[in-house]
PDB file of N, CA and C in Angstrom:
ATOM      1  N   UNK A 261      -6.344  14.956 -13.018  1.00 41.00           N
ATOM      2  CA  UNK A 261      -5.096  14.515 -13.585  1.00 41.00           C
ATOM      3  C   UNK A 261      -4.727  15.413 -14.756  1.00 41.00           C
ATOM      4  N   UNK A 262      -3.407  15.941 -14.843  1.00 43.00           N
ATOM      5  CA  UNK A 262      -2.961  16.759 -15.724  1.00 43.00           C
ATOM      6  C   UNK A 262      -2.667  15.633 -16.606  1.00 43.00           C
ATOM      7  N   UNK A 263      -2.276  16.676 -18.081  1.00 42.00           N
ATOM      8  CA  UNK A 263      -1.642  15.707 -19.011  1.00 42.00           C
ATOM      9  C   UNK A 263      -0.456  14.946 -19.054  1.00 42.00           C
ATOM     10  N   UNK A 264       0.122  15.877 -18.058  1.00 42.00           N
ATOM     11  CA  UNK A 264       1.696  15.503 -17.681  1.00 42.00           C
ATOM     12  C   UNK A 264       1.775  14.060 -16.497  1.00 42.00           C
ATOM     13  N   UNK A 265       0.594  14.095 -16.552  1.00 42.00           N
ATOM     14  CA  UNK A 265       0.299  12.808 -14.974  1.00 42.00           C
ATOM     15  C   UNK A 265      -0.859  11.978 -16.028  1.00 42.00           C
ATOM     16  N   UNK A 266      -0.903  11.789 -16.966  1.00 40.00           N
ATOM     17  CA  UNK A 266      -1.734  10.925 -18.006  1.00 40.00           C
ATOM     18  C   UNK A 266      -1.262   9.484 -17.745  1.00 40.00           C
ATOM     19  N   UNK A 267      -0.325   9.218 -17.782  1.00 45.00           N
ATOM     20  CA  UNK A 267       0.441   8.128 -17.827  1.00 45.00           C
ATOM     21  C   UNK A 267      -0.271   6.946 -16.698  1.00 45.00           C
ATOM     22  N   UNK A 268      -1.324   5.626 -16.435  1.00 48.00           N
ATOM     23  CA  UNK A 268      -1.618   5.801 -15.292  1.00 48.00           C
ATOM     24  C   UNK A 268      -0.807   3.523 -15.377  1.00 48.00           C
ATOM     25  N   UNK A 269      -1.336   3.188 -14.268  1.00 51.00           N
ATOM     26  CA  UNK A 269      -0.309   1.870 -14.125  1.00 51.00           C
ATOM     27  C   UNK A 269      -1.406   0.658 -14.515  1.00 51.00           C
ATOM     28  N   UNK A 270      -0.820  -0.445 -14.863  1.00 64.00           N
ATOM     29  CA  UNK A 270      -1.887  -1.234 -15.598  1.00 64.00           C
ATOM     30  C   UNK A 270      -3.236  -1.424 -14.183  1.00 64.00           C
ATOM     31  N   UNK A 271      -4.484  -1.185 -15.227  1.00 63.00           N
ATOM     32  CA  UNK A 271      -5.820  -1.722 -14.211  1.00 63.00           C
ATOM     33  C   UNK A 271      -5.950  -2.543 -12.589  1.00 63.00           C
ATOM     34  N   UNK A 272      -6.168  -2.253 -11.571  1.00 81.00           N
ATOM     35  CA  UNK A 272      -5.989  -3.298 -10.641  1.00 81.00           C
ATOM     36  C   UNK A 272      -4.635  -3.743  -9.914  1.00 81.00           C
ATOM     37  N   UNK A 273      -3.851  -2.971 -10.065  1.00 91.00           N
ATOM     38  CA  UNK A 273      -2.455  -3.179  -9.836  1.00 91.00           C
ATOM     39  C   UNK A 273      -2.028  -3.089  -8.242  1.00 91.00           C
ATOM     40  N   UNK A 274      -2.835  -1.803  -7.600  1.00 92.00           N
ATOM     41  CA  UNK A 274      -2.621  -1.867  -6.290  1.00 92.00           C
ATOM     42  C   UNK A 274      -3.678  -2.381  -5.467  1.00 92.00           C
ATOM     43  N   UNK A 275      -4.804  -2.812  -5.964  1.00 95.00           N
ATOM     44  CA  UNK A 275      -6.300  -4.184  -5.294  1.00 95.00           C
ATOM     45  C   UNK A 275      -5.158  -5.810  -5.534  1.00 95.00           C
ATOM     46  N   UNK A 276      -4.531  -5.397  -6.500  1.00 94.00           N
ATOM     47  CA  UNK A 276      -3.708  -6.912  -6.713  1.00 94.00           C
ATOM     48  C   UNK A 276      -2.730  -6.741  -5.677  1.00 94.00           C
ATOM     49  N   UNK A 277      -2.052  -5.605  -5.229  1.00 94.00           N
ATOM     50  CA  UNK A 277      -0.983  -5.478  -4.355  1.00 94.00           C
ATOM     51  C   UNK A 277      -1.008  -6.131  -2.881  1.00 94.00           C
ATOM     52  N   UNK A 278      -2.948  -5.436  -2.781  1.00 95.00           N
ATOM     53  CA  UNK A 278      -2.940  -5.995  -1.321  1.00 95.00           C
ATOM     54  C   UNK A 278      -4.037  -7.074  -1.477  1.00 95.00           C
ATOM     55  N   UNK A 279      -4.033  -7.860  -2.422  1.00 95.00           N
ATOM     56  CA  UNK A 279      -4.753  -8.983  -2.143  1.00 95.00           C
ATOM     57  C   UNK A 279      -3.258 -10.228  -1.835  1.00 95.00           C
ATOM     58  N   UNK A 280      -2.080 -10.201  -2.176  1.00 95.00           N
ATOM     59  CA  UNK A 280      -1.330 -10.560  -2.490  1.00 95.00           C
ATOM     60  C   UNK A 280      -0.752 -10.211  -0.928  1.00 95.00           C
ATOM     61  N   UNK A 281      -0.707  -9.396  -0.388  1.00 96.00           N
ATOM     62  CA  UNK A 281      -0.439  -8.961   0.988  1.00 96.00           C
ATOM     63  C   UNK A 281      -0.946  -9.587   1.660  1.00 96.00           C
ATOM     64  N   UNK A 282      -2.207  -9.555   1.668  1.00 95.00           N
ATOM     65  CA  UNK A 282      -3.140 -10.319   2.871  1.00 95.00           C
ATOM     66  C   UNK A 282      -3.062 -11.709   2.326  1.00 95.00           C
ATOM     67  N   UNK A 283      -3.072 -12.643   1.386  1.00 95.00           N
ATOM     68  CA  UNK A 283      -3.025 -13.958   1.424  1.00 95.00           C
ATOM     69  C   UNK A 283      -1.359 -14.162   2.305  1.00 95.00           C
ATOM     70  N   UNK A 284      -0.187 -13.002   1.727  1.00 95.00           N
ATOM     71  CA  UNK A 284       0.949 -13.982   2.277  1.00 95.00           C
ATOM     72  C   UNK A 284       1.290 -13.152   4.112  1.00 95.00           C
ATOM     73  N   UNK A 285       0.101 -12.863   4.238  1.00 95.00           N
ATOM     74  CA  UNK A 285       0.275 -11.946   5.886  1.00 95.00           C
ATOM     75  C   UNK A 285      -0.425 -13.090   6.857  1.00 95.00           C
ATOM     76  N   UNK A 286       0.197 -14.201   6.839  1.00 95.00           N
ATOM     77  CA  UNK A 286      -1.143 -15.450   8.291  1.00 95.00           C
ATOM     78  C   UNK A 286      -0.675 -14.595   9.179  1.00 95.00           C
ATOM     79  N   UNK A 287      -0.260 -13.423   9.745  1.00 94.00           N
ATOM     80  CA  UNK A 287       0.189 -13.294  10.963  1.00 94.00           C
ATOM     81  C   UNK A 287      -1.174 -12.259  11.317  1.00 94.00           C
ATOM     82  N   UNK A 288      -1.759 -11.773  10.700  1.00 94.00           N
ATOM     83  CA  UNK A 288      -3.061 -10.962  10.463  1.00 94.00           C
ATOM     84  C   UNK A 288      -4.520 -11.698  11.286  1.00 94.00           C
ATOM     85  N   UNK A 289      -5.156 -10.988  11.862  1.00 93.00           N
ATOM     86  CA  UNK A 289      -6.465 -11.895  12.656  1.00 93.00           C
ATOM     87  C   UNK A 289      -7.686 -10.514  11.984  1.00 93.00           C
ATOM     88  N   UNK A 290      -8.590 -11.171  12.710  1.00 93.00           N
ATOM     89  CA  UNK A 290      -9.765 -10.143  12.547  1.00 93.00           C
ATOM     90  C   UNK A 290      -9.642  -8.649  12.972  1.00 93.00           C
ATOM     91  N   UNK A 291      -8.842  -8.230  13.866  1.00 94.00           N
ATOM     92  CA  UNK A 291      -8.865  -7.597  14.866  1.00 94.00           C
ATOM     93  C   UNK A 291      -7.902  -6.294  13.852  1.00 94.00           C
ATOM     94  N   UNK A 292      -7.746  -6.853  12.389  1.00 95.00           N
ATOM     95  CA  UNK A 292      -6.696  -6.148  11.738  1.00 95.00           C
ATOM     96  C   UNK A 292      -7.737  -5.650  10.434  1.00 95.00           C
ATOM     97  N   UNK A 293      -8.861  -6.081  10.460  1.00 95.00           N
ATOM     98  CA  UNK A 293      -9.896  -6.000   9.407  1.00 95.00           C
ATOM     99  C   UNK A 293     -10.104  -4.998   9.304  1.00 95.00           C
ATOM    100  N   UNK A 294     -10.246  -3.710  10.224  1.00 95.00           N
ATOM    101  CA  UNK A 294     -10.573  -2.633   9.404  1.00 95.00           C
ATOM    102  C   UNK A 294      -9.377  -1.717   8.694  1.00 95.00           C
ATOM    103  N   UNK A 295      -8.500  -2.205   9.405  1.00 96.00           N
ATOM    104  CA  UNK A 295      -6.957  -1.625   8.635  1.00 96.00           C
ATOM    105  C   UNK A 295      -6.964  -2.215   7.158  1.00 96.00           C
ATOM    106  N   UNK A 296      -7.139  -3.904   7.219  1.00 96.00           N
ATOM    107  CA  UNK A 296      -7.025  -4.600   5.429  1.00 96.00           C
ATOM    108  C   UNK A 296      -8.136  -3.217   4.549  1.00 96.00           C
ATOM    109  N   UNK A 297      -9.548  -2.858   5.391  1.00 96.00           N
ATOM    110  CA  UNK A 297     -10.611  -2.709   4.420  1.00 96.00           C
ATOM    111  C   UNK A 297     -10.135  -1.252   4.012  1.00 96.00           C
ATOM    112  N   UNK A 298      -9.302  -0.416   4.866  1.00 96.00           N
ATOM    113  CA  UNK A 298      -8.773   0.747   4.676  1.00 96.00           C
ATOM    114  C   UNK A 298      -7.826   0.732   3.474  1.00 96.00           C
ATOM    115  N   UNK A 299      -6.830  -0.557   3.568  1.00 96.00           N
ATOM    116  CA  UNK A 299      -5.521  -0.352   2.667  1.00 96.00           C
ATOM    117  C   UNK A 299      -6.040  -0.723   1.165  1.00 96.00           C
ATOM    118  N   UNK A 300      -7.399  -1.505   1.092  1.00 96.00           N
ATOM    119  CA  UNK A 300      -8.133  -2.170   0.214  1.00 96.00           C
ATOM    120  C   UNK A 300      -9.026  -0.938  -0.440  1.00 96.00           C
ATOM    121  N   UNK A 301      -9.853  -0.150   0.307  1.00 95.00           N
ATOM    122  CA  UNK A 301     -10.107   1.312  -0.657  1.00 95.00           C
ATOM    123  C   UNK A 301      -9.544   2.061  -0.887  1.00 95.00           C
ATOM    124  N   UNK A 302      -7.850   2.034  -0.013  1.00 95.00           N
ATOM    125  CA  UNK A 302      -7.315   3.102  -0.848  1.00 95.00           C
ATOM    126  C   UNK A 302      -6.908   2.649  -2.045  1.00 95.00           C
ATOM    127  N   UNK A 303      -6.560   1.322  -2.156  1.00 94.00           N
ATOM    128  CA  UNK A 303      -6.118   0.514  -3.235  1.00 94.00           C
ATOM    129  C   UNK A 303      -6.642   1.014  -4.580  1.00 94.00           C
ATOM    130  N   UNK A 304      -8.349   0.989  -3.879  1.00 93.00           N
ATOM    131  CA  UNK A 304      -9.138   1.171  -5.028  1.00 93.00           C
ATOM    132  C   UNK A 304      -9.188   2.549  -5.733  1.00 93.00           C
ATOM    133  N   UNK A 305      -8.903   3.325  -4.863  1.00 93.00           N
ATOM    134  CA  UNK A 305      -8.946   4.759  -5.184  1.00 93.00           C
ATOM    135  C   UNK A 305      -7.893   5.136  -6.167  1.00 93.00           C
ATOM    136  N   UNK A 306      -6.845   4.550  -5.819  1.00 92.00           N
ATOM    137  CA  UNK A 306      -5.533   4.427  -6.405  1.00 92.00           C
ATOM    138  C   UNK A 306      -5.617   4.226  -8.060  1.00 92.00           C
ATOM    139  N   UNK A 307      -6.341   2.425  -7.804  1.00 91.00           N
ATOM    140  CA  UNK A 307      -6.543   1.832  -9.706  1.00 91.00           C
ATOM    141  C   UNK A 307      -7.256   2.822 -10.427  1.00 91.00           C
ATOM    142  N   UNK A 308      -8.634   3.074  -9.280  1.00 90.00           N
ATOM    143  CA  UNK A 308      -9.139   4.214 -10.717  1.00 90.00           C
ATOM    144  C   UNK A 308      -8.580   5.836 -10.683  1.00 90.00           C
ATOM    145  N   UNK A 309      -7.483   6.239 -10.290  1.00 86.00           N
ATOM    146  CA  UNK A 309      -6.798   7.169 -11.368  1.00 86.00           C
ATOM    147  C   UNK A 309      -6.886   7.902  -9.938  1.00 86.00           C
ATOM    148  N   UNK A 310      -7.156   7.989  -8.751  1.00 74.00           N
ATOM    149  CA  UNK A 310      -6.983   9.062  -7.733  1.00 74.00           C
ATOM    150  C   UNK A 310      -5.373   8.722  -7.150  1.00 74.00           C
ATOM    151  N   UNK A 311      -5.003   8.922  -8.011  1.00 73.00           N
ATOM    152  CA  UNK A 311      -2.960   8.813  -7.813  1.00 73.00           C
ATOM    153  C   UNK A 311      -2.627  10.223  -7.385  1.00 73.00           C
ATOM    154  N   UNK A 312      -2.443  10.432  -5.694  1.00 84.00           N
ATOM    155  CA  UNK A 312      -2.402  11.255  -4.780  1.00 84.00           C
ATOM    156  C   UNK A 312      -1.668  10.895  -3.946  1.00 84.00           C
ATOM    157  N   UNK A 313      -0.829  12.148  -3.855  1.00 89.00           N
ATOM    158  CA  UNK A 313       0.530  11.594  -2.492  1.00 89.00           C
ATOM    159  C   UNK A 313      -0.144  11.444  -1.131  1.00 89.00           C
ATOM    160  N   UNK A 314      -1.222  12.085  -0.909  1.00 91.00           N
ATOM    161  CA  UNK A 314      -1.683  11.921   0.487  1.00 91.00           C
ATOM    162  C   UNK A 314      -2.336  10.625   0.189  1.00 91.00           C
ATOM    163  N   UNK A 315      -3.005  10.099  -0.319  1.00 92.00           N
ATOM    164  CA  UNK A 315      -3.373   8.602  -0.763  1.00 92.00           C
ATOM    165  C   UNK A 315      -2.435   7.333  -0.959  1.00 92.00           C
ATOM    166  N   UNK A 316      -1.255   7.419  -1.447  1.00 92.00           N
ATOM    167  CA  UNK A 316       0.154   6.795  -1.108  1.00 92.00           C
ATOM    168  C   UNK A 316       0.417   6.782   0.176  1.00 92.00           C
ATOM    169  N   UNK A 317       0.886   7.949   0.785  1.00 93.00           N
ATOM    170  CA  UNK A 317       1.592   8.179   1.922  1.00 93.00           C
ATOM    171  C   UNK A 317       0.169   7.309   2.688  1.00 93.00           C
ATOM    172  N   UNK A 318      -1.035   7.271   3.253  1.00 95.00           N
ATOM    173  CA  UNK A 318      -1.665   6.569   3.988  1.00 95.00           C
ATOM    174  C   UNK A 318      -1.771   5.258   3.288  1.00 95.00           C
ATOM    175  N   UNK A 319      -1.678   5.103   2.277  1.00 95.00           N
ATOM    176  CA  UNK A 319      -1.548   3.136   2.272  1.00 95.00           C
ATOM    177  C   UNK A 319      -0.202   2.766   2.971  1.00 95.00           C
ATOM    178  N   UNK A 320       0.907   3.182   2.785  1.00 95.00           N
ATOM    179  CA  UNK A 320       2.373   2.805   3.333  1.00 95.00           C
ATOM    180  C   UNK A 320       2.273   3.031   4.650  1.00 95.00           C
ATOM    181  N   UNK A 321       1.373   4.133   5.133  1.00 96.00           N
ATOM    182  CA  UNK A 321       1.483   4.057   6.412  1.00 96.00           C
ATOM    183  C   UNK A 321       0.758   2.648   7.039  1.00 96.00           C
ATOM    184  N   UNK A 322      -0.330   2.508   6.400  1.00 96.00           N
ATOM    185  CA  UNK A 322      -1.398   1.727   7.200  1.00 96.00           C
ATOM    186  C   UNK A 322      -0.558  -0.128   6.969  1.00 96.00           C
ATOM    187  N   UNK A 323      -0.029  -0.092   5.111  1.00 96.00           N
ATOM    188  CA  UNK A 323       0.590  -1.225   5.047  1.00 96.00           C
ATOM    189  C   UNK A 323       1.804  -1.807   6.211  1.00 96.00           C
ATOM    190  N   UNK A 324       2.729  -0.423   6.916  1.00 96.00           N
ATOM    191  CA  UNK A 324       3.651  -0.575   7.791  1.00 96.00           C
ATOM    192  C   UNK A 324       3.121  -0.830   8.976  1.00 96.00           C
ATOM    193  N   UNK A 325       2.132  -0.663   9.336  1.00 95.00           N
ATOM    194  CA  UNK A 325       1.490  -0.445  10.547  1.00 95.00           C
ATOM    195  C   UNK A 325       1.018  -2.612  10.694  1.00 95.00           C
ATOM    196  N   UNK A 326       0.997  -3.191   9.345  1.00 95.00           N
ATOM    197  CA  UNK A 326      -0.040  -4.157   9.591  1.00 95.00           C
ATOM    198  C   UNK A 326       1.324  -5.007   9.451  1.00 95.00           C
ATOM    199  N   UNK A 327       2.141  -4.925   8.675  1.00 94.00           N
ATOM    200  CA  UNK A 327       3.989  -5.678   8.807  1.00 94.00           C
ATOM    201  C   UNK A 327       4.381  -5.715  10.063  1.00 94.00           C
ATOM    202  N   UNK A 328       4.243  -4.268  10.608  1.00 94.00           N
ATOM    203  CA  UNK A 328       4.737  -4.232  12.206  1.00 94.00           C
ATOM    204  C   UNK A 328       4.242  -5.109  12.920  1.00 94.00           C
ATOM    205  N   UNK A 329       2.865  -5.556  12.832  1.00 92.00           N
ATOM    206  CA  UNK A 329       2.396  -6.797  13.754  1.00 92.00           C
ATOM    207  C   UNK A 329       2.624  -8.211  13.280  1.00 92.00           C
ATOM    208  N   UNK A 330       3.569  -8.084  12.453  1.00 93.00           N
ATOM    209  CA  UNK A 330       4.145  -9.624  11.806  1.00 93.00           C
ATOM    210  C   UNK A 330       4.992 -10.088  13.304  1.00 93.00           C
ATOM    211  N   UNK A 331       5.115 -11.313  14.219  1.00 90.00           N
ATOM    212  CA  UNK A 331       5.863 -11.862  15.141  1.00 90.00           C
ATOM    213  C   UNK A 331       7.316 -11.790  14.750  1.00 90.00           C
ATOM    214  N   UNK A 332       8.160 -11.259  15.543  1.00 85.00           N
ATOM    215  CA  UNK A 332       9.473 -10.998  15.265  1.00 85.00           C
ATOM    216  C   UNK A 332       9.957 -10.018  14.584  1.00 85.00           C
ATOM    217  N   UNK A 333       9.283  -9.187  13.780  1.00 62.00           N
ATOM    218  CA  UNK A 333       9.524  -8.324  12.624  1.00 62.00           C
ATOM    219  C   UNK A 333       9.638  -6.849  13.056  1.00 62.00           C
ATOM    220  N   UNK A 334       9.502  -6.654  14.634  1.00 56.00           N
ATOM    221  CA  UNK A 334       9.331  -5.328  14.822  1.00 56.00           C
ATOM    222  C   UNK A 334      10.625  -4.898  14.923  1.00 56.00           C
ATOM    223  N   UNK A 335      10.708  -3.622  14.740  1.00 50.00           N
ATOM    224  CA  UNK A 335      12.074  -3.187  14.446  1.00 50.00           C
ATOM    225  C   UNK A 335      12.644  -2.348  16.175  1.00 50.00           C
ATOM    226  N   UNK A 336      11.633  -2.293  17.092  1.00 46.00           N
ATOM    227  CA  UNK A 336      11.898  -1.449  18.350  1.00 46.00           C
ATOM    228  C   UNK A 336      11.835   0.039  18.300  1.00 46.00           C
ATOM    229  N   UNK A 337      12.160   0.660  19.353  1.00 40.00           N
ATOM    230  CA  UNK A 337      12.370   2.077  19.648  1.00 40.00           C
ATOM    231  C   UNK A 337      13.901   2.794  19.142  1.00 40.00           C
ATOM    232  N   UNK A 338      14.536   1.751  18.612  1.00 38.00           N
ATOM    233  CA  UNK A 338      15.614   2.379  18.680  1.00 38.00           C
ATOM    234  C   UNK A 338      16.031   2.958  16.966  1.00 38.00           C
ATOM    235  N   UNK A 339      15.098   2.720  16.692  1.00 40.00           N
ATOM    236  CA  UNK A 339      15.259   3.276  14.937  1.00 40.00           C
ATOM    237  C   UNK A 339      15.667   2.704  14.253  1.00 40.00           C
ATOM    238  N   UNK A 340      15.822   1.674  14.346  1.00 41.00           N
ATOM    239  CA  UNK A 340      16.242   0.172  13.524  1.00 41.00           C
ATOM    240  C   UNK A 340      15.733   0.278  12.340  1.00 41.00           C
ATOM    241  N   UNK A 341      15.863  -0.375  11.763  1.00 44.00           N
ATOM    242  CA  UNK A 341      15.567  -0.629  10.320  1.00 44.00           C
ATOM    243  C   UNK A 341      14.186  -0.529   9.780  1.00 44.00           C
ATOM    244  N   UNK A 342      13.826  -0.710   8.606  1.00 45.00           N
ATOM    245  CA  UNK A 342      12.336  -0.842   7.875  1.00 45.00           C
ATOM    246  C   UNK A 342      11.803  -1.990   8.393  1.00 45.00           C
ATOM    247  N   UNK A 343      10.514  -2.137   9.097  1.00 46.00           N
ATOM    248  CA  UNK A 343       9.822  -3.480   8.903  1.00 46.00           C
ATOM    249  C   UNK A 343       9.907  -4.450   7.489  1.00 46.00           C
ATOM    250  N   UNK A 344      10.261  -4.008   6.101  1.00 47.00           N
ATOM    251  CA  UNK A 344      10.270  -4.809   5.300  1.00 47.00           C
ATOM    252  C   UNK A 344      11.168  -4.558   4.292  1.00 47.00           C
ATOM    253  N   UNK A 345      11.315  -5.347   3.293  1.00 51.00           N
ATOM    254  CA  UNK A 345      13.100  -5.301   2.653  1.00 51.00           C
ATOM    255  C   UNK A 345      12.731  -5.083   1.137  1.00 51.00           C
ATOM    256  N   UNK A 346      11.763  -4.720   0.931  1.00 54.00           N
ATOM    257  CA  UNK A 346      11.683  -4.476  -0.703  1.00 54.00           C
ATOM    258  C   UNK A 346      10.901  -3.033  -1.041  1.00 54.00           C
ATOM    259  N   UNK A 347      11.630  -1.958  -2.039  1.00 58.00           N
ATOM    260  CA  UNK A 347      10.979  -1.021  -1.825  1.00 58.00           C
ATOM    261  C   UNK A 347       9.850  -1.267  -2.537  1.00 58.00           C
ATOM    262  N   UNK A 348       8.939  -0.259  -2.068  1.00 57.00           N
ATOM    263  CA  UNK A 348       7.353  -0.124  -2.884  1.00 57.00           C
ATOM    264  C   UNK A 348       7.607   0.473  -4.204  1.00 57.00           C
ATOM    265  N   UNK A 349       6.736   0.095  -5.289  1.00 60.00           N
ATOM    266  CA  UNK A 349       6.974  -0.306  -6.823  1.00 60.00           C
ATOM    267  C   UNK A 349       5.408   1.176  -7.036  1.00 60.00           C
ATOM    268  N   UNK A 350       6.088   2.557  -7.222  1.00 57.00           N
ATOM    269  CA  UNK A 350       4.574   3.310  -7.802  1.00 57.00           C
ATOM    270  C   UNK A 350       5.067   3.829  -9.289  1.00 57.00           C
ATOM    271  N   UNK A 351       6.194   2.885 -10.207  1.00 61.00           N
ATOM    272  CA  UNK A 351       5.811   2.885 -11.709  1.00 61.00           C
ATOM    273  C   UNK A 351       6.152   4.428 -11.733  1.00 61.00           C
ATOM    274  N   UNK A 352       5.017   4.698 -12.581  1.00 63.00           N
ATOM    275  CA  UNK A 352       5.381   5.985 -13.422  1.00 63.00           C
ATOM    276  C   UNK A 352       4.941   7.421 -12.785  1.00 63.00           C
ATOM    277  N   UNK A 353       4.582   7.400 -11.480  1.00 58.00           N
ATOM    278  CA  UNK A 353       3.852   7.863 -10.578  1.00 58.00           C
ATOM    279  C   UNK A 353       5.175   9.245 -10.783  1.00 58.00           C
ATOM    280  N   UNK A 354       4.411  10.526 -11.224  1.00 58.00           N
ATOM    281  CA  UNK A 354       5.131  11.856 -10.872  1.00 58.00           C
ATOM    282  C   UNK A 354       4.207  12.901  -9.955  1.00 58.00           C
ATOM    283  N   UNK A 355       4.906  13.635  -9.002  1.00 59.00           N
ATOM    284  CA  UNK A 355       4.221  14.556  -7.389  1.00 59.00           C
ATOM    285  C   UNK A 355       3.724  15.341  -8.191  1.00 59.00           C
ATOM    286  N   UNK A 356       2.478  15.926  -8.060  1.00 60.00           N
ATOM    287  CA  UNK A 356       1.700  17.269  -8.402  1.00 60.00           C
ATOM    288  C   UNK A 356       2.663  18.444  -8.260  1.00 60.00           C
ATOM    289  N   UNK A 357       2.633  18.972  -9.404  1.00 49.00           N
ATOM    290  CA  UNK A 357       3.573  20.405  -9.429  1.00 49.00           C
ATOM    291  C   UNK A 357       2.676  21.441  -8.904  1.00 49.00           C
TER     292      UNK A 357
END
């Protein structure tokens, strides 16, 4: 982390993100467990200071991937819309120059 990327988001913020995910996801079974344990270390990687776009970009992927199997929520082939209606919150988060 440069000095210019010092800035980091309060402690636990994205382990809180997806604990908060998976309690309000019942549409989720076992069969989705190693995706939660994936989105859950990157989480972790995240709080302690590995704030990396390739580390972002695979939680959003894996988080979209586990929305998509919400009943009714899929958006189809035809390019429809976002599986979900609120954008993702990464704070003070600036891209590696």
């Amino acid at each position: 982390m440069t000095a210019e990327t010092s800035e980091t988001l309060e402690p636990g913020r994205w382990v809180q993100s997806v604990d908060e995910f998976e309690a309000a996801a019942t549409w989720l079974t076992g069969v989705d467990q190693p995706q939660l344990i994936a989105l859950r270390s990157i989480a972790e990687a995240l709080d302690a200071g590995s704030f990396q776009a390739a580390l972002i970009s695979q939680f959003t992927l894996i988080h979209r991937g586990l929305l998509a199997r919400k009943p009714g929520e899929k958006a189809g082939g035809s390019g429809g819309g976002a599986a979900y209606d609120t954008a993702m919150d990464f704070g003070v988060w600036k891209a590696d120059a």
